[in-house]
mmCIF file of C-alpha atoms in Angstrom:
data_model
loop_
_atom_site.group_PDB
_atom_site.id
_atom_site.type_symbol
_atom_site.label_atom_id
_atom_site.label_comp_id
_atom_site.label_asym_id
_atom_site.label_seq_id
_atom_site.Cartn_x
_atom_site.Cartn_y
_atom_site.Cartn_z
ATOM 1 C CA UNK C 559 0.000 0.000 0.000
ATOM 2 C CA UNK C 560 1.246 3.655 -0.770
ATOM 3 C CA UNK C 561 1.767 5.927 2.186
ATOM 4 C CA UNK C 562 2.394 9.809 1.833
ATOM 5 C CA UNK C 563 4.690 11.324 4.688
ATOM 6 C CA UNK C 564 4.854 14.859 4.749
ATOM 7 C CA UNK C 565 7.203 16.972 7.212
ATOM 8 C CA UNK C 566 6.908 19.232 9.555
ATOM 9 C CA UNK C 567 3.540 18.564 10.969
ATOM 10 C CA UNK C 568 3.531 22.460 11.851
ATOM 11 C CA UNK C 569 5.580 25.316 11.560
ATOM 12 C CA UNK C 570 5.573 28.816 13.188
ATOM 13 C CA UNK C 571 7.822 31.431 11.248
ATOM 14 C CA UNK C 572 8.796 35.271 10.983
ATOM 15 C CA UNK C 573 8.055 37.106 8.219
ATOM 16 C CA UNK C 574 10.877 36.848 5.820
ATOM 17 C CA UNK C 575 12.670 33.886 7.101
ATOM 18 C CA UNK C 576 12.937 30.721 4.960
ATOM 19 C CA UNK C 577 10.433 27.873 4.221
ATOM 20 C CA UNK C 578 10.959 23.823 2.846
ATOM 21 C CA UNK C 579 8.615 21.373 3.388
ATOM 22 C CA UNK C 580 8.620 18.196 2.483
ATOM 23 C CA UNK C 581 6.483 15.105 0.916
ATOM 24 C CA UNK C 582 7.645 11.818 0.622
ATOM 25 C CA UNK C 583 5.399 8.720 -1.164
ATOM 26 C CA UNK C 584 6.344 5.195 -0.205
ATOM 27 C CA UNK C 585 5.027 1.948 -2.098
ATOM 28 C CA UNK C 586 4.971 3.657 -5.614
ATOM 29 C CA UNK C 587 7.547 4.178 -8.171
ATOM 30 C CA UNK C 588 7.365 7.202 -10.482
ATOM 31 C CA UNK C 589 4.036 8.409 -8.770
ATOM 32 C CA UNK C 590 3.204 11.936 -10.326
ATOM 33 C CA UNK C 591 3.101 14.493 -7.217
ATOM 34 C CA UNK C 592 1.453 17.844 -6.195
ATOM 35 C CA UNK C 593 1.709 20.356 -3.811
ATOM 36 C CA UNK C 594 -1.607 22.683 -2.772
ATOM 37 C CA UNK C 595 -2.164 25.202 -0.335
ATOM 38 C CA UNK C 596 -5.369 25.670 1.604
ATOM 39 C CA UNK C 597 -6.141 28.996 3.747
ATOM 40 C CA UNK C 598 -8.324 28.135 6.906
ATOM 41 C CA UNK C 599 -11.528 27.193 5.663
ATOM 42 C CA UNK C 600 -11.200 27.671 2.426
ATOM 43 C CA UNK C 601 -11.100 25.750 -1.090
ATOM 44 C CA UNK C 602 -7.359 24.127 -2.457
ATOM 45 C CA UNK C 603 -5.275 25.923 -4.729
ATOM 46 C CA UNK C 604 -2.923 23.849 -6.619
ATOM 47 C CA UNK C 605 0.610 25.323 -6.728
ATOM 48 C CA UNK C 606 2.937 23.159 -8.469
ATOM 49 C CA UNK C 607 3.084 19.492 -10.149
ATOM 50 C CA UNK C 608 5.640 17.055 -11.323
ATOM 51 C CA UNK C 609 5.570 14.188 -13.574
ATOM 52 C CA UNK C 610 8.926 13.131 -12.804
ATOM 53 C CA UNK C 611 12.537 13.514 -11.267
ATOM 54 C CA UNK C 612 14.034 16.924 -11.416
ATOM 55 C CA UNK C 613 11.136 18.077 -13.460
ATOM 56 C CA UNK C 614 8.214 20.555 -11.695
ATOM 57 C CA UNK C 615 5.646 22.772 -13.488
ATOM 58 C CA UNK C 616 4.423 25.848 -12.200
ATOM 59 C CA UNK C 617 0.257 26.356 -12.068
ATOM 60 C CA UNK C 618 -0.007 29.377 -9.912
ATOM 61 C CA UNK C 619 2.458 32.349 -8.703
ATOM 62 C CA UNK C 620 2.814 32.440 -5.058
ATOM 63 C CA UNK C 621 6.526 33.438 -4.563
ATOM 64 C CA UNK C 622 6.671 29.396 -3.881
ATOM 65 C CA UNK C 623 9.200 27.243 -5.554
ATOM 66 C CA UNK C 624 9.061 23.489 -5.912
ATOM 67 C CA UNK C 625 11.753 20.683 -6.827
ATOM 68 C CA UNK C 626 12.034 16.730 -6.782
ATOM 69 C CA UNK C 627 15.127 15.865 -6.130
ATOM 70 C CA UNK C 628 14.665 12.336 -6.060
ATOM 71 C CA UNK C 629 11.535 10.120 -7.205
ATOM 72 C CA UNK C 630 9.393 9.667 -4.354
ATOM 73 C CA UNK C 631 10.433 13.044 -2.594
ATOM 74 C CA UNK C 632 8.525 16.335 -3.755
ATOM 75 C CA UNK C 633 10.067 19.563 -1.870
ATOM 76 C CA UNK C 634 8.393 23.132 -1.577
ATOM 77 C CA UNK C 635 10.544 25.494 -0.353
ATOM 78 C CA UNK C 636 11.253 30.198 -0.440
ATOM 79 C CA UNK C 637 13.773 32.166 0.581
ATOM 80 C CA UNK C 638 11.471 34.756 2.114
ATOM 81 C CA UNK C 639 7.974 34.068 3.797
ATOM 82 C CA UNK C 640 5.446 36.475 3.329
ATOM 83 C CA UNK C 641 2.173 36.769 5.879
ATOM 84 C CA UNK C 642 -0.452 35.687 2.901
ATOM 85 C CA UNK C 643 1.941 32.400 3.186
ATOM 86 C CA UNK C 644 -0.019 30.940 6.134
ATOM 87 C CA UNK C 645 -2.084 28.188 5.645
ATOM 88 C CA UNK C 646 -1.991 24.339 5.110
ATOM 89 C CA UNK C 647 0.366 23.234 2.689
ATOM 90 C CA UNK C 648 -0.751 19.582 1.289
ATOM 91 C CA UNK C 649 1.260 17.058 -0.638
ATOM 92 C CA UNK C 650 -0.964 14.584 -3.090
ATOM 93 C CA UNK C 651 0.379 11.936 -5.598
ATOM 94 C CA UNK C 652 -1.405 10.330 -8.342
ATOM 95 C CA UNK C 653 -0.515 7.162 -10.583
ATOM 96 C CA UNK C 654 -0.739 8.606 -14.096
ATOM 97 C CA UNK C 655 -1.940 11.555 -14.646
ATOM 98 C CA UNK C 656 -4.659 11.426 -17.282
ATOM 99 C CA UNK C 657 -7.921 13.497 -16.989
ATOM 100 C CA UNK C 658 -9.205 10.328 -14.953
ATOM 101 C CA UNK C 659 -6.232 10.374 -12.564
ATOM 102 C CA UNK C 660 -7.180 10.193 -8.781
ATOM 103 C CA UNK C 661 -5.192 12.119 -6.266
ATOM 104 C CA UNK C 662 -4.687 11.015 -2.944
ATOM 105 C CA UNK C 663 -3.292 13.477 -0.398
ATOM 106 C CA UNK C 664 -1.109 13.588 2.546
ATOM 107 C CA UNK C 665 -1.942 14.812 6.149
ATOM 108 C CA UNK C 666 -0.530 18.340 5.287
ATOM 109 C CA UNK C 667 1.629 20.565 7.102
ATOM 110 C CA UNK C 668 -0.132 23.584 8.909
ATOM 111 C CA UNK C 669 2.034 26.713 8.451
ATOM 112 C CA UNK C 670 1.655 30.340 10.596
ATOM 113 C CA UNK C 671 3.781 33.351 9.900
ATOM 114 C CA UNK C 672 4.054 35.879 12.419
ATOM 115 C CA UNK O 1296 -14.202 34.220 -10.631
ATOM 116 C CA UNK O 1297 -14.675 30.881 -9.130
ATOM 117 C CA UNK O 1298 -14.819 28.340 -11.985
ATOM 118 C CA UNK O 1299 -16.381 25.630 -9.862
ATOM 119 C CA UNK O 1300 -18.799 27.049 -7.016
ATOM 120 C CA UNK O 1301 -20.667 24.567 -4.568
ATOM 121 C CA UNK O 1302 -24.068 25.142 -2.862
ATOM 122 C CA UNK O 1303 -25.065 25.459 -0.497
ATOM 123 C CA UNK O 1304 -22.135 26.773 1.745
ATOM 124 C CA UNK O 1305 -23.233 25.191 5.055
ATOM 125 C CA UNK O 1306 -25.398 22.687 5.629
ATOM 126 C CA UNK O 1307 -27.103 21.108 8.659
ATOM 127 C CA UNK O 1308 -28.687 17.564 8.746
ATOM 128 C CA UNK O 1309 -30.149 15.403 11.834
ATOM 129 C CA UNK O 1310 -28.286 12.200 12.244
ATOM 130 C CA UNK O 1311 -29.945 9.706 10.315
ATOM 131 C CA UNK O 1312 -30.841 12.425 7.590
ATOM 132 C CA UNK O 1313 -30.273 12.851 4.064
ATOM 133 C CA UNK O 1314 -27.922 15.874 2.979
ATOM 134 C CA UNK O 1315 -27.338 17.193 -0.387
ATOM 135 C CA UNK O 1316 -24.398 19.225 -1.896
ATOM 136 C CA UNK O 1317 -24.110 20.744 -5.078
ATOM 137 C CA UNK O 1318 -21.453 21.831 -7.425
ATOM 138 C CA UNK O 1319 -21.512 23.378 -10.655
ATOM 139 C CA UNK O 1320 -18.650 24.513 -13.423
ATOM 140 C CA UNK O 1321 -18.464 27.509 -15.294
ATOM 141 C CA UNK O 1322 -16.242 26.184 -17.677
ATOM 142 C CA UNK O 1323 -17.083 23.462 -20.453
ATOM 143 C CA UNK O 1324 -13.738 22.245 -20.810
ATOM 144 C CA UNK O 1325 -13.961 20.085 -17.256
ATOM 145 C CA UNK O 1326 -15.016 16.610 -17.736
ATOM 146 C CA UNK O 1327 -14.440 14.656 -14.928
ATOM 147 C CA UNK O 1328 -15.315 15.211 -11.567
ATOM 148 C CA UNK O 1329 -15.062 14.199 -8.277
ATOM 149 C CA UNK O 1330 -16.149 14.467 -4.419
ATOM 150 C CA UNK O 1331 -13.511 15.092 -1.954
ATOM 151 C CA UNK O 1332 -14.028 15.277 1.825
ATOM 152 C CA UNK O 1333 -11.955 16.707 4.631
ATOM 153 C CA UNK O 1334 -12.155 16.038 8.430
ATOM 154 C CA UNK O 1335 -10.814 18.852 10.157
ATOM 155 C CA UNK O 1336 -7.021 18.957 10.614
ATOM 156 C CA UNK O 1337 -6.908 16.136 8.215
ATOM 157 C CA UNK O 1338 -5.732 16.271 3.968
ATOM 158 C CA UNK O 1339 -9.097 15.161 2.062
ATOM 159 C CA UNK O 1340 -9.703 12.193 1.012
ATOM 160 C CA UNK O 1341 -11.641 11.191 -2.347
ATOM 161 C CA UNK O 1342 -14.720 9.721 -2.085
ATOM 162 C CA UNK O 1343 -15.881 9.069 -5.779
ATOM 163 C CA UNK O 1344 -15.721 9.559 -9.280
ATOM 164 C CA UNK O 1345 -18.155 10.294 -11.691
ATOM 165 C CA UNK O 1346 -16.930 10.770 -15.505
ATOM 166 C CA UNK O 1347 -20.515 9.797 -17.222
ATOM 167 C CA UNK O 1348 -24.155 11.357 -17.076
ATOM 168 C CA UNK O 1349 -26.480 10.037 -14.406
ATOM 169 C CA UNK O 1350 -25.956 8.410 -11.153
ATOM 170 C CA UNK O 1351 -23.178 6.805 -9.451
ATOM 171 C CA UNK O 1352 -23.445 5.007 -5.947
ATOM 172 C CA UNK O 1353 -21.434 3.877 -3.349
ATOM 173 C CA UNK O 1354 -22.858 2.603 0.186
ATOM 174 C CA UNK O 1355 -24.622 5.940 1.345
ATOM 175 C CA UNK O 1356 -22.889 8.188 -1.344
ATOM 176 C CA UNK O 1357 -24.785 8.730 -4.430
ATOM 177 C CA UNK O 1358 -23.605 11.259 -6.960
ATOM 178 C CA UNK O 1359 -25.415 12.722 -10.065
ATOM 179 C CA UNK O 1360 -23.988 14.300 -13.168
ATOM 180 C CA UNK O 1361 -25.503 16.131 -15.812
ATOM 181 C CA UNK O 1362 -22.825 17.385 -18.260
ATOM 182 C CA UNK O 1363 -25.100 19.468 -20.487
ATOM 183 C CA UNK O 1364 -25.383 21.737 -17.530
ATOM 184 C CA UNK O 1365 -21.972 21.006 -16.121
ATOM 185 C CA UNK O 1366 -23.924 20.098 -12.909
ATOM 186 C CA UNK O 1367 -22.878 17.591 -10.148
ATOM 187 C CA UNK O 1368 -24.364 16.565 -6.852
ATOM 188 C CA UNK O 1369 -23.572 14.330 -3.975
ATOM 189 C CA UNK O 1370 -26.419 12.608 -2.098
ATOM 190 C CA UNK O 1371 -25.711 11.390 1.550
ATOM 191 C CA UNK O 1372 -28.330 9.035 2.690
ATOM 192 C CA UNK O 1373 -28.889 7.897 6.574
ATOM 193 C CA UNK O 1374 -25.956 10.809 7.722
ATOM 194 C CA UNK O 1375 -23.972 10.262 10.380
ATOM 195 C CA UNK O 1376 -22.259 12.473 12.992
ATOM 196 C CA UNK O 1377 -18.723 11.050 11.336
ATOM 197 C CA UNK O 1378 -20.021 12.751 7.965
ATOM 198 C CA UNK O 1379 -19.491 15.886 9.851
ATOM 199 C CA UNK O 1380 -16.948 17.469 7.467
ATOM 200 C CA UNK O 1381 -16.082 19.695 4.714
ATOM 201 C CA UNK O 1382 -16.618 18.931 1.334
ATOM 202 C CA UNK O 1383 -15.651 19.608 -2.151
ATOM 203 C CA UNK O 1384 -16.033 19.129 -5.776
ATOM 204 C CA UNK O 1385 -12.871 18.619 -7.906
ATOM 205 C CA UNK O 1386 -12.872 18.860 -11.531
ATOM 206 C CA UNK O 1387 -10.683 18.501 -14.705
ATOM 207 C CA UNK O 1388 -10.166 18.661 -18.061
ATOM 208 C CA UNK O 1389 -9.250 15.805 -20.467
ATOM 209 C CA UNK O 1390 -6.029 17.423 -22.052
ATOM 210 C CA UNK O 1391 -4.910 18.778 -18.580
ATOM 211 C CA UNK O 1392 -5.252 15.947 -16.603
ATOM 212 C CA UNK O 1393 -2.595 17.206 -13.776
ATOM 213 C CA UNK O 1394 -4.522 19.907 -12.898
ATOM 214 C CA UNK O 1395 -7.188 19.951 -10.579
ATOM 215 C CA UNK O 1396 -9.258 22.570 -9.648
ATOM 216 C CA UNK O 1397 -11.609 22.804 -6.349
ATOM 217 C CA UNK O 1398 -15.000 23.943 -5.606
ATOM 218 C CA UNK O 1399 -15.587 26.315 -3.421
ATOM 219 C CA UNK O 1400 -16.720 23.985 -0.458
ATOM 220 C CA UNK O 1401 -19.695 23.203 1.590
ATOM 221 C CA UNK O 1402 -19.488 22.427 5.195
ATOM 222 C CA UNK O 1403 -22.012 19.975 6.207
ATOM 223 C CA UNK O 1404 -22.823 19.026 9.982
ATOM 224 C CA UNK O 1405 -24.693 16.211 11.125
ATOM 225 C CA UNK O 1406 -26.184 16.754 14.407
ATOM 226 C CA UNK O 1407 -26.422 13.155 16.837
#
């Protein structure tokens, strides 16, 4: 069975300081994986995908970056945090990626910047 | 704007009780859709799938899509406290099958 691990469990930051969190998906090779960030209450935003090693696209502009260093880790990370960066940051993988593609997420990491 | 809004925003059932969430797409290109739920604290977790008009079921969950008016629905039967949640409608595209966008959300609460 595939099991999504994603680290910290919670952060509290300063404005301005660095960010990485991390995802990793055991029990799957070459899953495709997603990152997505949810304010308090509110609906997901998907933020960045990747279909495979070293390769991540882009879907929204957040002053976020994204990598995969290796094939079953997925790491979002930023030099400088802003406020609007609070929220819960969540992880999902999916097997193939076609318009039919199910994606299972993670338990998320819950994020505050002060 | 919101391509994908869900109705209503809050909803509140007796245990036992049959709720009923809505979700429609503004934009034609989505063709697939699904039903995501999230306990509080928690990442969702997908319930079902429905890529073809008409009804779906599974156990209590029964969803309905119409296409023509890029409508879907998701019918709880016999709610229970435990289907206290949040919920929301996912949809994509057939050519953009990576990205998935959300519905706006409706919180349903099923009072014991």
């Amino acid at each position: 069975a595939q099991t999504i691990h994603q680290w910290p469990v919670a952060e509290i930051k300063a404005v301005g300081s660095p960010l990485s969190l991390g995802c990793t998906i055991k029990g799957k090779s070459s899953p495709n994986l997603y990152w997505y960030w949810q304010a308090t209450g509110g609906t997901l935003q998907q933020l960045f995908y990747s279909i495979t090693v070293g390769q991540v696209e882009s879907v929204v502009q957040l002053n976020l970056s994204a990598s995969r260093p290796k094939d079953d880790q997925f790491i979002l990370s930023t030099e400088k945090l802003l406020l609007s960066h609070s929220g819960f940051y969540l992880c999902a993988w999916s097997l193939w990626g076609g318009g039919q593609d199910t994606q299972y997420f993670g338990p998320g990491t819950r994020l505050l910047v002060l | 704007q919101q391509k994908v809004q869900q109705s209503p925003e809050s909803l509140s059932v007796p245990e036992g009780g049959m709720a009923s969430l809505n979700c429609t797409s503004s934009d034609r290109n989505f063709q697939y859709f699904w039903w995501y739920r999230q306990h509080s604290g928690e990442g969702p977790k997908a319930l079902m799938s429905i890529f073809s008009d008409g009804d779906k079921k599974e156990g209590r969950f029964t969803a309905h899509l119409n296409k023509a008016s890029l409508h879907v629905s998701l019918h709880i039967r016999d709610s229970q406290p435990s289907d206290s949640a949040l919920y929301f409608c996912a949809v994509s595209a057939g050519n953009m099958g990576y990205k998935l966008t959300f519905g706006t959300g409706t919180s349903l609460l099923v009072d014991p």
